[in-house]
Short mmCIF file of C-alpha atoms in Angstrom, two decimals:
data_model
loop_
_atom_site.label_atom_id
_atom_site.label_comp_id
_atom_site.label_asym_id
_atom_site.label_seq_id
_atom_site.Cartn_x
_atom_site.Cartn_y
_atom_site.Cartn_z
CA MET A 261 78.93 -3.31 118.45
CA GLN A 262 77.67 0.00 117.29
CA LEU A 263 79.54 1.61 114.44
CA SER A 264 80.14 5.27 114.12
CA ASP A 265 78.76 7.23 111.10
CA VAL A 266 81.77 9.64 111.26
CA PRO A 267 85.00 8.34 109.55
CA ASP A 268 87.99 7.50 111.78
CA LEU A 269 90.22 10.50 111.64
CA ALA A 270 93.10 8.86 113.45
CA HIS A 271 94.26 7.18 110.29
CA THR A 272 94.12 10.15 107.89
CA ARG A 273 97.29 11.71 106.67
CA PRO A 274 97.74 15.46 106.04
CA ARG A 275 98.50 16.46 102.65
CA PRO A 276 100.94 19.20 101.53
CA VAL A 277 97.99 21.52 100.84
CA HIS A 278 96.98 21.27 104.62
CA TRP A 279 100.49 22.27 105.61
CA LEU A 280 100.48 25.20 103.17
CA ALA A 281 97.11 26.42 104.54
CA THR A 282 98.33 26.18 108.15
CA ALA A 283 101.46 28.18 107.29
CA THR A 284 99.56 30.85 105.51
CA ALA A 285 97.13 31.30 108.45
CA MET A 286 100.05 31.44 110.95
CA ALA A 287 101.78 34.09 108.73
CA ALA A 288 98.59 36.21 108.68
CA VAL A 289 98.19 35.97 112.52
CA VAL A 290 101.82 37.13 113.03
CA ALA A 291 101.41 39.96 110.53
CA LEU A 292 98.28 41.19 112.19
CA ALA A 293 99.90 41.00 115.62
CA GLY A 294 102.70 43.21 114.29
CA LEU A 295 100.17 45.80 113.11
CA LEU A 296 98.39 45.98 116.47
CA GLN A 297 101.43 46.88 118.72
CA PRO A 298 101.00 49.63 121.32
CA GLY A 299 102.36 53.04 120.65
CA ALA A 300 105.89 54.02 121.77
CA ALA A 301 106.35 54.64 125.52
CA THR A 302 107.11 58.01 126.89
CA ALA A 303 109.51 58.75 129.87
CA SER A 304 107.62 58.89 133.11
CA GLN A 305 107.79 57.50 136.43
CA SER A 306 105.15 55.02 137.55
CA GLY A 307 101.90 56.16 139.08
CA SER A 308 98.33 56.30 138.46
CA GLY A 309 97.30 57.13 134.87
CA SER A 310 99.67 57.69 132.07
CA PRO A 311 101.12 60.86 130.36
CA LYS A 312 99.82 61.64 127.00
CA ALA A 313 102.32 62.48 124.29
CA ALA A 314 101.60 65.45 122.05
CA ALA A 315 100.37 64.27 118.71
CA PRO A 316 102.31 65.51 115.69
CA GLY A 317 100.85 68.77 114.46
CA ARG A 318 98.79 69.42 117.68
CA ALA A 319 99.49 71.91 120.52
CA PRO A 320 100.95 70.43 123.69
CA LEU A 321 98.79 69.96 126.73
CA PRO A 322 98.74 72.76 129.28
CA ALA A 323 101.18 72.55 132.04
CA PRO A 324 99.76 70.81 135.22
CA ASP A 325 98.26 73.23 137.81
CA PRO A 326 99.68 72.61 141.30
CA SER A 327 96.80 74.20 143.02
CA GLY A 328 94.65 71.10 143.50
CA VAL A 329 97.51 68.65 144.44
CA ASP A 330 97.65 67.08 147.88
CA PHE A 331 101.34 67.51 148.75
CA PRO A 332 102.93 65.08 151.21
CA LEU A 333 103.93 67.77 153.82
CA GLU A 334 103.08 67.49 157.55
CA CYS A 335 101.92 71.00 158.39
CA GLY A 336 99.90 70.50 161.50
CA GLY A 337 96.58 71.68 160.03
CA VAL A 338 97.87 75.01 158.65
CA GLY A 339 97.80 73.80 154.95
CA THR A 340 100.43 74.26 152.23
CA THR A 341 101.70 76.97 149.96
CA VAL A 342 103.04 76.78 146.39
CA ALA A 343 105.86 79.23 146.91
CA LYS A 344 107.25 78.97 143.38
CA LYS A 345 106.54 76.97 140.20
CA SER A 346 107.98 76.61 136.70
CA SER A 347 107.09 74.55 133.67
CA GLY A 348 108.69 72.97 130.79
CA ASP A 349 109.04 69.62 128.96
CA LEU A 350 111.35 67.49 131.06
CA ASP A 351 110.90 64.10 129.62
CA GLY A 352 110.69 64.85 125.85
CA ASP A 353 107.25 63.86 125.28
CA GLY A 354 106.11 67.28 123.84
CA ASN A 355 104.01 68.18 126.96
CA PRO A 356 105.08 70.30 129.76
CA GLU A 357 105.66 69.19 133.39
CA THR A 358 105.42 71.54 136.32
CA VAL A 359 108.03 71.81 139.13
CA ALA A 360 106.52 73.14 142.32
CA VAL A 361 108.31 74.40 145.45
CA VAL A 362 105.89 73.90 148.35
CA ARG A 363 106.07 74.80 152.11
CA CYS A 364 103.73 74.80 154.98
CA ALA A 365 101.73 77.91 155.22
CA ALA A 366 103.32 79.15 158.40
CA GLY A 367 102.67 82.72 159.39
CA SER A 368 106.38 83.42 160.24
CA GLY A 369 109.73 81.70 160.21
CA THR A 370 111.39 79.84 157.50
CA PRO A 371 109.60 76.46 156.85
CA PRO A 372 111.53 73.95 154.92
CA ASN A 373 110.63 73.43 151.16
CA GLY A 374 109.57 70.40 149.24
CA VAL A 375 110.24 70.34 145.47
CA TYR A 376 107.99 68.12 143.44
CA VAL A 377 107.50 67.28 139.68
CA LEU A 378 103.94 67.13 138.47
CA THR A 379 102.59 65.76 135.30
CA ARG A 380 99.01 65.20 133.92
CA THR A 381 97.16 61.99 134.35
CA GLY A 382 95.65 60.38 131.25
CA GLY A 383 92.03 59.82 131.78
CA GLU A 384 88.73 61.36 131.38
CA VAL A 385 89.54 64.10 133.94
CA GLU A 386 92.92 65.57 133.52
CA ARG A 387 94.48 66.17 136.94
CA ALA A 388 97.94 66.94 138.08
CA ARG A 389 99.82 64.19 140.00
CA ILE A 390 103.23 64.08 141.73
CA VAL A 391 105.75 61.94 139.80
CA ALA A 392 108.97 62.73 141.70
CA THR A 393 110.14 64.29 144.92
CA LEU A 394 113.40 66.27 144.24
CA VAL A 395 113.82 67.84 147.64
CA ASP A 396 112.17 66.23 150.71
CA PRO A 397 111.03 68.83 153.47
CA LYS A 398 112.78 66.49 156.00
CA ASP A 399 116.12 67.65 154.59
CA LYS A 400 115.30 71.14 156.08
CA LEU A 401 116.25 73.07 152.90
CA THR A 402 114.78 76.10 151.34
CA VAL A 403 114.88 77.07 147.67
CA GLY A 404 116.54 80.45 146.97
CA PRO A 405 115.60 82.98 144.26
CA ASP A 406 117.43 81.08 141.63
CA PHE A 407 114.79 78.49 140.44
CA ALA A 408 113.69 77.68 136.91
CA VAL A 409 113.12 75.13 134.15
CA ARG A 410 115.22 75.68 131.15
CA ASP A 411 115.82 73.40 128.24
CA GLY A 412 114.68 70.24 129.94
CA GLU A 413 116.71 70.98 133.06
CA ILE A 414 115.59 72.07 136.53
CA ILE A 415 117.92 74.54 138.25
CA ALA A 416 117.74 75.74 141.81
CA THR A 417 119.73 77.28 144.57
CA LEU A 418 119.25 75.27 147.89
CA LEU A 419 119.84 77.01 151.28
CA GLY A 420 120.79 74.94 154.23
CA TYR A 421 122.43 74.89 157.61
CA SER A 422 125.90 73.77 158.60
CA GLY A 423 124.68 72.63 162.02
CA PRO A 424 121.92 72.71 164.54
CA ALA A 425 123.17 75.85 166.26
CA VAL A 426 122.52 77.96 163.17
CA PRO A 427 119.20 79.89 163.56
CA SER A 428 116.48 78.80 161.17
CA CYS A 429 116.13 82.43 159.98
CA CYS A 430 119.58 82.51 158.61
CA PRO A 431 120.84 79.60 156.50
CA ASP A 432 124.56 79.62 156.12
CA GLU A 433 125.07 77.17 153.21
CA GLU A 434 124.17 77.52 149.57
CA GLU A 435 124.27 74.82 146.93
CA ARG A 436 123.53 75.29 143.26
CA VAL A 437 122.00 72.17 141.88
CA SER A 438 120.20 70.84 138.71
CA TRP A 439 118.06 67.93 137.76
CA ARG A 440 117.76 66.27 134.38
CA TRP A 441 115.50 63.31 133.26
CA ARG A 442 117.89 60.44 132.36
CA ASN A 443 117.12 56.68 131.92
CA GLY A 444 113.70 56.88 133.73
CA ALA A 445 114.72 59.01 136.71
CA PHE A 446 115.70 62.65 137.59
CA VAL A 447 119.43 62.73 138.00
CA ARG A 448 120.85 65.41 140.37
CA GLY A 449 123.86 67.45 139.45
CA GLU A 450 125.79 67.74 142.65
CA ARG A 451 128.06 70.63 143.45
CA ARG A 452 129.96 71.45 146.65
CA PRO A 453 128.12 73.68 149.25
CA VAL A 454 129.63 77.23 149.61
CA ALA A 455 129.54 79.26 152.72
CA ARG A 456 127.14 82.22 152.59
CA SER A 457 127.94 85.61 154.18
CA VAL A 458 125.35 86.23 156.78
#
């Protein structure tokens, strides 16, 4: 039988100093983990990249530019046009978002509008990206002259049609609406449509 040169550790007993050393090491690990927590989250909808919060004492980032964004409109090859835009801090992170009213670049007629909220991606190249669709072009609505971002709220007048017999040139319904960021989503303030004089 060959004997081991290493003492048999199965029969050793831990002493109180071993327990004290283990407890001290565990307390140090927990304290270090507490110091290495990630920063506070900012309100934003999911998507590629992450928004950057404005650091205290620093100027906010510029508002996202909608000119290079690929908007989800089906325009049959004629492209899109940003008809209106307005910017402001919608989610309280200190940096402005841009709300863009977009339509197909039709030569005539009244193409429906899409209303999109844009933010900046956090990465090496700052680009604008869509984080919310407030009005889908499939709803066949257009945005009237009353459109702005004020005090964290988006306000707009939506023009629509009471039925399929109404000509597309002449919407006969008007609705004043607003959106505000609440609990991780844009919540729409609904108001009853009113008839427009044609």
